[in-house]
PDB file of C-alpha atoms in Angstrom:
ATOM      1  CA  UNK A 191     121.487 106.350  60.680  1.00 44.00           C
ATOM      2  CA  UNK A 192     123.756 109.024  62.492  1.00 46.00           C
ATOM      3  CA  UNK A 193     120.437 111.438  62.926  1.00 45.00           C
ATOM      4  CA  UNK A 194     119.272 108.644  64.407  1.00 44.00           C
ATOM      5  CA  UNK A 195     121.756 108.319  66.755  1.00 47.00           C
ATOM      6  CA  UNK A 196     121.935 111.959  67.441  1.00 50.00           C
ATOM      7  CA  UNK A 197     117.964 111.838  67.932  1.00 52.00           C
ATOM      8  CA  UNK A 198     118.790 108.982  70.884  1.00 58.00           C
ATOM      9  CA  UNK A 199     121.197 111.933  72.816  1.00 64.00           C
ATOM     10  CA  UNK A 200     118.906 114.209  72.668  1.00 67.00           C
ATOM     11  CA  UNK A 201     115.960 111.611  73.929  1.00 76.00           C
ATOM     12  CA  UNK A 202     118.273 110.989  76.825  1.00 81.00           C
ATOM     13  CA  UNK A 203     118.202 115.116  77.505  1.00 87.00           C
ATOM     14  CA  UNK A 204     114.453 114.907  77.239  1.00 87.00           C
ATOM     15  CA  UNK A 205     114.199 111.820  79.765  1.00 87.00           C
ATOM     16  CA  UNK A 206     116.048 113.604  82.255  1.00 90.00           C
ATOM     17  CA  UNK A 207     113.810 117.118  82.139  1.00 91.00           C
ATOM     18  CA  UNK A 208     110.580 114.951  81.636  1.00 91.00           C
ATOM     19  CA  UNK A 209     111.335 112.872  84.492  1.00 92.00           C
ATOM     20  CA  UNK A 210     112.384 115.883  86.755  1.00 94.00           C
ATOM     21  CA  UNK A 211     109.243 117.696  85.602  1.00 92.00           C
ATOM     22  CA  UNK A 212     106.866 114.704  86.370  1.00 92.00           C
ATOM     23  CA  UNK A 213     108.107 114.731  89.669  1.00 92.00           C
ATOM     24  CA  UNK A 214     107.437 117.982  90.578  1.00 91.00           C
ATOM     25  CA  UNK A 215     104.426 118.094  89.623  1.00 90.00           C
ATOM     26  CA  UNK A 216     103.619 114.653  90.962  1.00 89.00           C
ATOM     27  CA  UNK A 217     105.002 116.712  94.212  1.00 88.00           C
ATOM     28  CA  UNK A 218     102.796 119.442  93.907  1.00 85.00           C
ATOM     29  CA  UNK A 219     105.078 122.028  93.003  1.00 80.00           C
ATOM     30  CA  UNK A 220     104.924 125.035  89.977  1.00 78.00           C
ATOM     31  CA  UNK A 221     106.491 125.828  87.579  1.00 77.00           C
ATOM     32  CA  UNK A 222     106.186 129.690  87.209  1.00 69.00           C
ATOM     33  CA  UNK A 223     109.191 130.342  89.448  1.00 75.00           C
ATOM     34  CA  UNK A 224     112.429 130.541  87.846  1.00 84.00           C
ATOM     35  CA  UNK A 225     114.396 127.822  90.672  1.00 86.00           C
ATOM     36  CA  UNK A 226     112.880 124.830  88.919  1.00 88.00           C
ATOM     37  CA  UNK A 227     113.472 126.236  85.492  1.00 90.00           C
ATOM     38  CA  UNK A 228     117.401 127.046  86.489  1.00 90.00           C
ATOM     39  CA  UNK A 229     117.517 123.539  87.932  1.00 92.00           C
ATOM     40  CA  UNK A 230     116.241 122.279  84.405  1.00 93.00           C
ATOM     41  CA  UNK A 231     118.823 124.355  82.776  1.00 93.00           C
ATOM     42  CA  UNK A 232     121.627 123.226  84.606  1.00 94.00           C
ATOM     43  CA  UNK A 233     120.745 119.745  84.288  1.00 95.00           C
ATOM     44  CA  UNK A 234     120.398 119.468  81.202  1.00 94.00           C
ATOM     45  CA  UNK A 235     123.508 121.798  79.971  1.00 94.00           C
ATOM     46  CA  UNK A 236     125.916 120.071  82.494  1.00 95.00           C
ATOM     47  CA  UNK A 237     124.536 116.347  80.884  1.00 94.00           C
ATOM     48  CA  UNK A 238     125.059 117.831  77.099  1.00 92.00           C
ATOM     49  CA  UNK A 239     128.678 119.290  78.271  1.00 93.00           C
ATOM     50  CA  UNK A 240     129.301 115.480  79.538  1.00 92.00           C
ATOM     51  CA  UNK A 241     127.978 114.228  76.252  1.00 89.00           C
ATOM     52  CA  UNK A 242     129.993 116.960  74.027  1.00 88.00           C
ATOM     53  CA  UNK A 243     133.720 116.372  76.018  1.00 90.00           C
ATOM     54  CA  UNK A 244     133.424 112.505  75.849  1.00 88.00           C
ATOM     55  CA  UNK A 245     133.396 112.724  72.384  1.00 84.00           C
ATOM     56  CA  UNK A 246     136.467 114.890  72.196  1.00 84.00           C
ATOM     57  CA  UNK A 247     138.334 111.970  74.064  1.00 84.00           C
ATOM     58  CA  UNK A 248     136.582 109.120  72.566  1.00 81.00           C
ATOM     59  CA  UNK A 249     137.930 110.196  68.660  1.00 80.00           C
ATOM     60  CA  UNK A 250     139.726 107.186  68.969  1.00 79.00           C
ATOM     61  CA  UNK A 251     137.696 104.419  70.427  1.00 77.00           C
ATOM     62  CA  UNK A 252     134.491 105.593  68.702  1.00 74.00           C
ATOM     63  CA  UNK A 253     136.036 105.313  65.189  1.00 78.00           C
ATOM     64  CA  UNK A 254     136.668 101.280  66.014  1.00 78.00           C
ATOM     65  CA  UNK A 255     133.275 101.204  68.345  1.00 76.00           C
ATOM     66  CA  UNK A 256     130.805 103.087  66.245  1.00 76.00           C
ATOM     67  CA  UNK A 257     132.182 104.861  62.925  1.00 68.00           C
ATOM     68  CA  UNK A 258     128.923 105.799  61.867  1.00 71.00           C
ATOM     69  CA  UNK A 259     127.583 107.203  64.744  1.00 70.00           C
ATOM     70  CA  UNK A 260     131.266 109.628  65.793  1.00 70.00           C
ATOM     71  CA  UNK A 261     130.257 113.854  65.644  1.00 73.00           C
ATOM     72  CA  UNK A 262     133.628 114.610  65.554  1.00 74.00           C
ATOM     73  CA  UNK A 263     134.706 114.712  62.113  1.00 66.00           C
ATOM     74  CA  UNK A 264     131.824 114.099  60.720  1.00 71.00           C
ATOM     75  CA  UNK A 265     129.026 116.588  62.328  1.00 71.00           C
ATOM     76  CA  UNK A 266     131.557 119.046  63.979  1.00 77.00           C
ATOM     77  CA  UNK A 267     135.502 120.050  64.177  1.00 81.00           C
ATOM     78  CA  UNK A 268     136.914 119.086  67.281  1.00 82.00           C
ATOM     79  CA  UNK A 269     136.973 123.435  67.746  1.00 88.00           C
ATOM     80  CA  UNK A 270     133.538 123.374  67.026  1.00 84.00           C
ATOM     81  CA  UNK A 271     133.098 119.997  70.008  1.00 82.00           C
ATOM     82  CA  UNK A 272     135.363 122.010  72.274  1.00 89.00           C
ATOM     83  CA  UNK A 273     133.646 125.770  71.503  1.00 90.00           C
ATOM     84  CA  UNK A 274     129.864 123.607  72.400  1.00 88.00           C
ATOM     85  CA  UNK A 275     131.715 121.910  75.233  1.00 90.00           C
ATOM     86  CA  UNK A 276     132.687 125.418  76.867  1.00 93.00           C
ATOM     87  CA  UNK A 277     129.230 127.438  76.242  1.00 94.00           C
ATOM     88  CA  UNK A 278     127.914 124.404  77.580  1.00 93.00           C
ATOM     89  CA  UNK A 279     129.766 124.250  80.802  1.00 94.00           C
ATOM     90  CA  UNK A 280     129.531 128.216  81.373  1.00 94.00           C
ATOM     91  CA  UNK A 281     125.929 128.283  80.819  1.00 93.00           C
ATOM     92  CA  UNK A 282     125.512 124.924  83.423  1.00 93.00           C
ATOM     93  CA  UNK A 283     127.182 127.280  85.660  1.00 92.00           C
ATOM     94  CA  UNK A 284     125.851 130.525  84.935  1.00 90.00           C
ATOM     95  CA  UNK A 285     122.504 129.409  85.244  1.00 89.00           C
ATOM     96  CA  UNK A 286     122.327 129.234  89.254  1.00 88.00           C
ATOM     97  CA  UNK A 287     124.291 132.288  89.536  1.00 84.00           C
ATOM     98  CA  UNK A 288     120.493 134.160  88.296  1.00 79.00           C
ATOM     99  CA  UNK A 289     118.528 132.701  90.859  1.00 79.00           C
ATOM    100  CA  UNK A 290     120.163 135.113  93.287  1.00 68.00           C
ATOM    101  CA  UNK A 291     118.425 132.482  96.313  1.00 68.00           C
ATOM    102  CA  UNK A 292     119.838 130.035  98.595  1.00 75.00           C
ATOM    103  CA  UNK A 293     119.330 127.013  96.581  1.00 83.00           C
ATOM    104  CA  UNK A 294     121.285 128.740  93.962  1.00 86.00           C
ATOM    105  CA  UNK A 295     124.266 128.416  96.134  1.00 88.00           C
ATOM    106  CA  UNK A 296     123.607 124.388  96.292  1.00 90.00           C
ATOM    107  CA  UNK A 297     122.904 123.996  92.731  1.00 92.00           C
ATOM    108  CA  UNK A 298     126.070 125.840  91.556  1.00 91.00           C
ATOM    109  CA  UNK A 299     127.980 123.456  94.259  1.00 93.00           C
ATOM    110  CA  UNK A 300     126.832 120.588  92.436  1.00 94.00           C
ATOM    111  CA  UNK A 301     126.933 121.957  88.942  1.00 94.00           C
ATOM    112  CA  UNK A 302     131.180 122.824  89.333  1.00 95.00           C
ATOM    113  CA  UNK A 303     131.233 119.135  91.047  1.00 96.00           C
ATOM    114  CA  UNK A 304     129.055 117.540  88.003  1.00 96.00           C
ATOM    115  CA  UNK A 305     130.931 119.335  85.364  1.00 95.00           C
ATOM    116  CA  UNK A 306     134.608 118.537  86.363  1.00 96.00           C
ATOM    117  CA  UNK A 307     133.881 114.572  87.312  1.00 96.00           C
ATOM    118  CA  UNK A 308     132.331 114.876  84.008  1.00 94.00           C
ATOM    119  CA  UNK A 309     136.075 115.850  82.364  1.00 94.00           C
ATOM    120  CA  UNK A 310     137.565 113.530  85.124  1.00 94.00           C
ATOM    121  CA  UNK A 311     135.537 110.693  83.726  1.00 93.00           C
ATOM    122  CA  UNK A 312     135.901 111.412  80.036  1.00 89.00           C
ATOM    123  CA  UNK A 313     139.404 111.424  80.440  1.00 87.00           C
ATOM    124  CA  UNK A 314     140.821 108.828  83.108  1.00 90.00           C
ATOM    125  CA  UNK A 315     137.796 107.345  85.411  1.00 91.00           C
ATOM    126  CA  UNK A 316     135.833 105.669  82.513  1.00 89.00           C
ATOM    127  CA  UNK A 317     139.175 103.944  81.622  1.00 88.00           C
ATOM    128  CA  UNK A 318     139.211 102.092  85.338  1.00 90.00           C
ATOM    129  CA  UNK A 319     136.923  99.213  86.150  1.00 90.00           C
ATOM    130  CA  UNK A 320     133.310  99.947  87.754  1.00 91.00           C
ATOM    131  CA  UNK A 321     134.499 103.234  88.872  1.00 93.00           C
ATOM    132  CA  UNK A 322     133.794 105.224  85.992  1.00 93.00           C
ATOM    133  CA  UNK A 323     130.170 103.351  85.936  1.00 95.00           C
ATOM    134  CA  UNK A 324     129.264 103.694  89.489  1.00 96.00           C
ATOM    135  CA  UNK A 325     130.339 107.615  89.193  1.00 96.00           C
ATOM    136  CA  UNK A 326     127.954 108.041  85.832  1.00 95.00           C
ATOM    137  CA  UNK A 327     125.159 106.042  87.592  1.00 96.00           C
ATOM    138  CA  UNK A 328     125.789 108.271  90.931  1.00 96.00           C
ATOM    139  CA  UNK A 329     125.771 111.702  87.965  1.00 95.00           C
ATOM    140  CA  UNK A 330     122.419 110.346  87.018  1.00 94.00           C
ATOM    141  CA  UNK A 331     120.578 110.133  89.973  1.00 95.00           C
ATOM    142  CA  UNK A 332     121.817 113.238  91.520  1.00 95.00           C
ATOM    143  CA  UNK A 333     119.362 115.535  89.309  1.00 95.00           C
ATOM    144  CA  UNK A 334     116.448 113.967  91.417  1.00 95.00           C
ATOM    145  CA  UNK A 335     118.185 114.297  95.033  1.00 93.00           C
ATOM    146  CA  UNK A 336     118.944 117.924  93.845  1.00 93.00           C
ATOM    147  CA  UNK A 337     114.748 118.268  93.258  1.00 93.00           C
ATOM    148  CA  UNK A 338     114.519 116.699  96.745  1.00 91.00           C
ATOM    149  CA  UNK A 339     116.552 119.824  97.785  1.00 89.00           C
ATOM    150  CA  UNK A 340     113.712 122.795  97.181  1.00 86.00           C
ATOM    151  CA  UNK A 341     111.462 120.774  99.959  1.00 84.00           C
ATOM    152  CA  UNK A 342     111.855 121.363 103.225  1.00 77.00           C
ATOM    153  CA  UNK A 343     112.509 117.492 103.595  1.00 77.00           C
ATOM    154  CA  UNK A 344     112.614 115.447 100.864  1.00 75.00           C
ATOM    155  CA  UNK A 345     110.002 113.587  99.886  1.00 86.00           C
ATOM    156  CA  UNK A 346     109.925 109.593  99.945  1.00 89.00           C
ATOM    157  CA  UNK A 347     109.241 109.625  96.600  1.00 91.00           C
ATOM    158  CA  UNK A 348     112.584 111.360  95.253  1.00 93.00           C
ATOM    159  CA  UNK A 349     114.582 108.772  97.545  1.00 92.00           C
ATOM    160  CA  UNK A 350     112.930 105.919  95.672  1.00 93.00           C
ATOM    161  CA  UNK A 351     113.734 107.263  91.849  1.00 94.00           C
ATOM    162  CA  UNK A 352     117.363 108.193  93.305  1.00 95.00           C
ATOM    163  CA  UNK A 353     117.777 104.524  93.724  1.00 95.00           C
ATOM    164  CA  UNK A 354     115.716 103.541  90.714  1.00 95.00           C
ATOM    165  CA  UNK A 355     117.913 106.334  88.245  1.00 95.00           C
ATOM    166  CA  UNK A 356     121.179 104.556  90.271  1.00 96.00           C
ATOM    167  CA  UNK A 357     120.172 100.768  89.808  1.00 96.00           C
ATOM    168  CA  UNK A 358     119.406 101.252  86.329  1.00 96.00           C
ATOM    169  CA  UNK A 359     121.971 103.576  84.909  1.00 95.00           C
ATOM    170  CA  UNK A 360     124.704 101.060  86.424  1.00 97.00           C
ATOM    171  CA  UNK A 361     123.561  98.418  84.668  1.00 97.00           C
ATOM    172  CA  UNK A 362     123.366 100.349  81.182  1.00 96.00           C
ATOM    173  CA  UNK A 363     127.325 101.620  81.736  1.00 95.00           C
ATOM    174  CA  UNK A 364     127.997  98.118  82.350  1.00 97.00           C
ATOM    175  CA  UNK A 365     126.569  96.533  79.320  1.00 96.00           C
ATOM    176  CA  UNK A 366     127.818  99.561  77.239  1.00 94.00           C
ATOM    177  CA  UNK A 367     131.633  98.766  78.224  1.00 94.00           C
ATOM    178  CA  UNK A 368     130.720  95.242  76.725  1.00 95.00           C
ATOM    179  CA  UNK A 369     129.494  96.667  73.648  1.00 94.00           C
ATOM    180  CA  UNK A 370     132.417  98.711  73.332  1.00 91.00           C
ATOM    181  CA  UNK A 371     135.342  96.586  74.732  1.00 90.00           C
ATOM    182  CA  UNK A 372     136.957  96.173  71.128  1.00 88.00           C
ATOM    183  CA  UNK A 373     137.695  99.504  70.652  1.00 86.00           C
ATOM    184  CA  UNK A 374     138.639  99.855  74.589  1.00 84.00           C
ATOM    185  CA  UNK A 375     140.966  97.250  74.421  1.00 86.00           C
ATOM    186  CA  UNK A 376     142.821  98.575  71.728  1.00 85.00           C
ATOM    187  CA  UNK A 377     142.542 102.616  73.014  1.00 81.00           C
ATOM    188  CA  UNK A 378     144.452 101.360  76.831  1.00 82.00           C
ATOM    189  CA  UNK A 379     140.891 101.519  78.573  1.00 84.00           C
ATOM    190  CA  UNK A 380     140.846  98.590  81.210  1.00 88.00           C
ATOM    191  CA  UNK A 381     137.029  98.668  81.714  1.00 91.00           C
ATOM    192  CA  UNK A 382     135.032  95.851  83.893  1.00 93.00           C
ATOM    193  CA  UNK A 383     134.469  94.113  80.376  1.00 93.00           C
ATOM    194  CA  UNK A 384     138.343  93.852  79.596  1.00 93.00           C
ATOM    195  CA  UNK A 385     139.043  93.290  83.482  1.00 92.00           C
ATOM    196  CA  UNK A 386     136.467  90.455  84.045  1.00 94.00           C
ATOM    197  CA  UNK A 387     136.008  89.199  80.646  1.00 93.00           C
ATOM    198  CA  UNK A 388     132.372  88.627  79.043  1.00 94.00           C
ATOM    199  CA  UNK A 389     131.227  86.145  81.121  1.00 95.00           C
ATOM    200  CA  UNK A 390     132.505  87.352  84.210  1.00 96.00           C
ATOM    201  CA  UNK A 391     130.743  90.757  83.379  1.00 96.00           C
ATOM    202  CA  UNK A 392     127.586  89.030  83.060  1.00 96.00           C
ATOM    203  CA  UNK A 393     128.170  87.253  86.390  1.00 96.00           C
ATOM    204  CA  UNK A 394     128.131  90.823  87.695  1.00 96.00           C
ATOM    205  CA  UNK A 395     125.083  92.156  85.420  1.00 97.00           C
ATOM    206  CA  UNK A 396     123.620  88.859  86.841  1.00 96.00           C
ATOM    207  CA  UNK A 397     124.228  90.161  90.679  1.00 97.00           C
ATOM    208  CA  UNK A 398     123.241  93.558  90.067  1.00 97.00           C
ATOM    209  CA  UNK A 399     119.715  92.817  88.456  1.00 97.00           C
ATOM    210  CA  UNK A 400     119.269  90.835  90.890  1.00 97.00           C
ATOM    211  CA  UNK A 401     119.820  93.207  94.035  1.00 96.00           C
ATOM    212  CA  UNK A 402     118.410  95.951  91.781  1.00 96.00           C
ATOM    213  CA  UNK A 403     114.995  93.332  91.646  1.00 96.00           C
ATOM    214  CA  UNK A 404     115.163  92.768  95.183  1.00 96.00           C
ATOM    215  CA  UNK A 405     115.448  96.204  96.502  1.00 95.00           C
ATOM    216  CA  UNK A 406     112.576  97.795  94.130  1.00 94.00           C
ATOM    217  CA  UNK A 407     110.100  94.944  95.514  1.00 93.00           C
ATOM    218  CA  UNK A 408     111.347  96.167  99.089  1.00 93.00           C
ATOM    219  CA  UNK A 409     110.866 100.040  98.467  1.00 92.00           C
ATOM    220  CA  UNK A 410     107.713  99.270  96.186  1.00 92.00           C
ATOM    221  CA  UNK A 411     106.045  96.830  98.863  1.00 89.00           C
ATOM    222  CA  UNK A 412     103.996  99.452 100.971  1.00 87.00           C
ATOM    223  CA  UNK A 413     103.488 101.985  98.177  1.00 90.00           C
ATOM    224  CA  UNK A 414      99.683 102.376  96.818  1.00 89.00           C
ATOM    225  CA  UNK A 415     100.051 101.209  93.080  1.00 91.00           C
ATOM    226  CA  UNK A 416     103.739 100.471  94.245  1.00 90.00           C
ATOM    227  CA  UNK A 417     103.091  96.483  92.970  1.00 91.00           C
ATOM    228  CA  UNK A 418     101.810  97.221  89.456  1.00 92.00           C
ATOM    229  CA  UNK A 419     105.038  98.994  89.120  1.00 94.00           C
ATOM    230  CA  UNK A 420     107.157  96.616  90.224  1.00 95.00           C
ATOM    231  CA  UNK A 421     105.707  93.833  88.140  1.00 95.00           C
ATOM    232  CA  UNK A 422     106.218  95.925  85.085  1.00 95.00           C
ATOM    233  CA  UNK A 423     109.567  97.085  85.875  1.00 96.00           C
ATOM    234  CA  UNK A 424     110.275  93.048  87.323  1.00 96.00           C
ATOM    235  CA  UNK A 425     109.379  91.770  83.848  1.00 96.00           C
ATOM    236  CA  UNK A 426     111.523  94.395  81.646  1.00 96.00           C
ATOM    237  CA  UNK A 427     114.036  93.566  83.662  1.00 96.00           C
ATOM    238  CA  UNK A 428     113.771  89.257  83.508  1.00 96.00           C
ATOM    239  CA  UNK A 429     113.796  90.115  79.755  1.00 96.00           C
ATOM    240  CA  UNK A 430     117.041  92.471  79.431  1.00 97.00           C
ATOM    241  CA  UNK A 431     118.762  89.651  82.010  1.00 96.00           C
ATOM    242  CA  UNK A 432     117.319  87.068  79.045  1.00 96.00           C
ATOM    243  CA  UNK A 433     118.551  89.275  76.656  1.00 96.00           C
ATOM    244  CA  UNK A 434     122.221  89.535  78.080  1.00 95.00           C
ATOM    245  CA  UNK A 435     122.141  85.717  78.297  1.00 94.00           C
ATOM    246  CA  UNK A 436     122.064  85.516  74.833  1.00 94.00           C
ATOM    247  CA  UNK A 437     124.162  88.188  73.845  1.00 94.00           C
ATOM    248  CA  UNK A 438     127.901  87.852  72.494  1.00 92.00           C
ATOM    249  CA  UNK A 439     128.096  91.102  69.563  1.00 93.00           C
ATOM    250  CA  UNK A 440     128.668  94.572  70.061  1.00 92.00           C
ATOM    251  CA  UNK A 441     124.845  94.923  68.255  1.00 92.00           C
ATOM    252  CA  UNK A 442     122.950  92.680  70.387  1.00 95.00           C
ATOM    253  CA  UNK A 443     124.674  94.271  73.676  1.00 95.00           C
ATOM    254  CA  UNK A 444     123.326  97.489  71.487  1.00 92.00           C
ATOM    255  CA  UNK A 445     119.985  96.387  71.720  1.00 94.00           C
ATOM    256  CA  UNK A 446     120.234  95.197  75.654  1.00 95.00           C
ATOM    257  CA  UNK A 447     121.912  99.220  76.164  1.00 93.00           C
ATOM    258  CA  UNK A 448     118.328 100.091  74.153  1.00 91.00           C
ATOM    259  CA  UNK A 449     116.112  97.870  76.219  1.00 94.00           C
ATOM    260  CA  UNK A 450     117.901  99.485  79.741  1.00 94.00           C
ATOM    261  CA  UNK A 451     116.421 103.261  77.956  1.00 91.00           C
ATOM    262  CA  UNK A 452     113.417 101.415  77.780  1.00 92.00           C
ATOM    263  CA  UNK A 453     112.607 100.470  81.385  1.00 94.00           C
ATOM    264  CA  UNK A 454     114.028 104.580  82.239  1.00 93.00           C
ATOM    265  CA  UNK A 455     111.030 105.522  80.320  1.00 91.00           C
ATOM    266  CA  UNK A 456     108.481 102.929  81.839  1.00 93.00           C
ATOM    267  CA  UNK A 457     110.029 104.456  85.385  1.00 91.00           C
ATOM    268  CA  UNK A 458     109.057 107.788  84.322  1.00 89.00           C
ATOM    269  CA  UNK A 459     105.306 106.396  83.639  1.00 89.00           C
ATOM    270  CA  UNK A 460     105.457 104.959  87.427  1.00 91.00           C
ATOM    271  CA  UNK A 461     105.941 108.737  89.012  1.00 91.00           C
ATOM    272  CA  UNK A 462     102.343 109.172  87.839  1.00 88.00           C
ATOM    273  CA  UNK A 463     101.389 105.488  88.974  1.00 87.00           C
ATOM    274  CA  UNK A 464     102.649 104.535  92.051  1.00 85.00           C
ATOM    275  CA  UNK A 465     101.360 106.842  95.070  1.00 69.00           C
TER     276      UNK A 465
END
């Protein structure tokens, strides 16, 4: 079960390169030059640094949340965590430092930035209501505004999956504070979960699906292919807000954290679709 769990983190690695490749080459760019590469290489360290110091200040909360899924302790020492954490976060920003071009200068920027909300997050800003969601969901889209960055001006199409990454990595930090609000509540977090309570959490899941609904039809509307897509992504969505509806466990908000992992994937399908 834990290699299963560990297989999940490094799935959400892959969807982040896969869905940076796709749109690059949806773009019409290469990939023999080493400024995409370094941009893939940053990404994905500075995300595996943010995975690898969360657990070092989540020892607590993750052995009342999720026992059998914890690294520390069981996987790795805390050195070990904190010796991955630092190669991790020197090769994030060591990476742009090769390109030797002017992007590198942006890219490094952004990688010191990433890298210390990261730490800022792990340890204070994921214990304060929405904040510590809105800055993950903000973490996650910034890989594809970054891409925008090596165009002269930035394609429509990385402004749409900015807001698409946003929307729907919100909602999954959301419904993973309710899975999680036992072992919050009794580690001093005071998450949206533990601030609103679960059905006042919903309420806001509710809200945010719905604007989230509403502002993908309005992007989508003129796009060729742009209405398949949104009638997929519409329906995934009706079923996680049917799916939250029904949920009261830490396992079934599991399975709604799932289905939001599911409709990132079916978005990475629509940078080939839509267009």
């Amino acid at each position: 079960m834990q290699a299963f769990f560990q297989l999940i983190r490094w799935l959400n690695l892959l969807i982040v390169a896969l869905t940076l490749a796709l749109l690059h080459f949806r773009l019409g760019g290469h990939f023999a030059g080493p400024v995409f590469w370094g941009l893939i290489i940053t990404v994905v360290a500075t995300a595996a640094a943010g995975y690898a110091v969360n657990d070092l200040y989540d020892q607590a909360i993750d052995r009342v949340n999720k026992p059998d899924q914890m690294v520390i302790g069981r996987l790795m020492s805390p050195t070990g965590a904190t010796c991955a954490y630092l190669g991790l976060v020197t090769l994030a920003l060591g990476a742009p430092m090769l390109l030797g071009l002017n992007f590198a200068q942006l890219l490094l920027k952004a990688s010191f930035v990433a890298n210390l909300l990261l730490w800022l997050y792990a340890g204070w800003f994921k214990k304060t209501p929405l904040l510590g969601n809105v800055l993950v969901a903000g973490l996650s889209a910034a890989p594809i505004w970054l891409l925008g960055q090596l165009y002269d001006q930035p394609p429509a199409l990385i402004g749409l999956f900015s807001v698409f990454a946003f929307f729907i990595s919100l909602i999954r930090e959301i419904v993973k504070d309710l899975q999680d609000r036992v072992g919050d509540a009794q580690n001093g977090c005071f998450t949206l979960a533990l601030l609103l309570g679960e059905r006042g959490t919903k309420g806001v899941l509710s809200l945010l699906l719905l604007v989230y609904t509403v502002v993908l039809g309005r992007l989508l509307w003129h796009w060729p292919n742009g209405l398949y897509f949104f009638a997929a992504i519409a329906t995934l969505l009706g079923g996680l807000a049917w799916r939250l509806y029904s949920a009261h466990t830490p396992g079934a908000y599991g399975l709604a954290s799932r289905d939001c992992k599911g409709i990132m994937l079916v978005g990475m399908g629509g940078i080939l679709l839509i267009g």
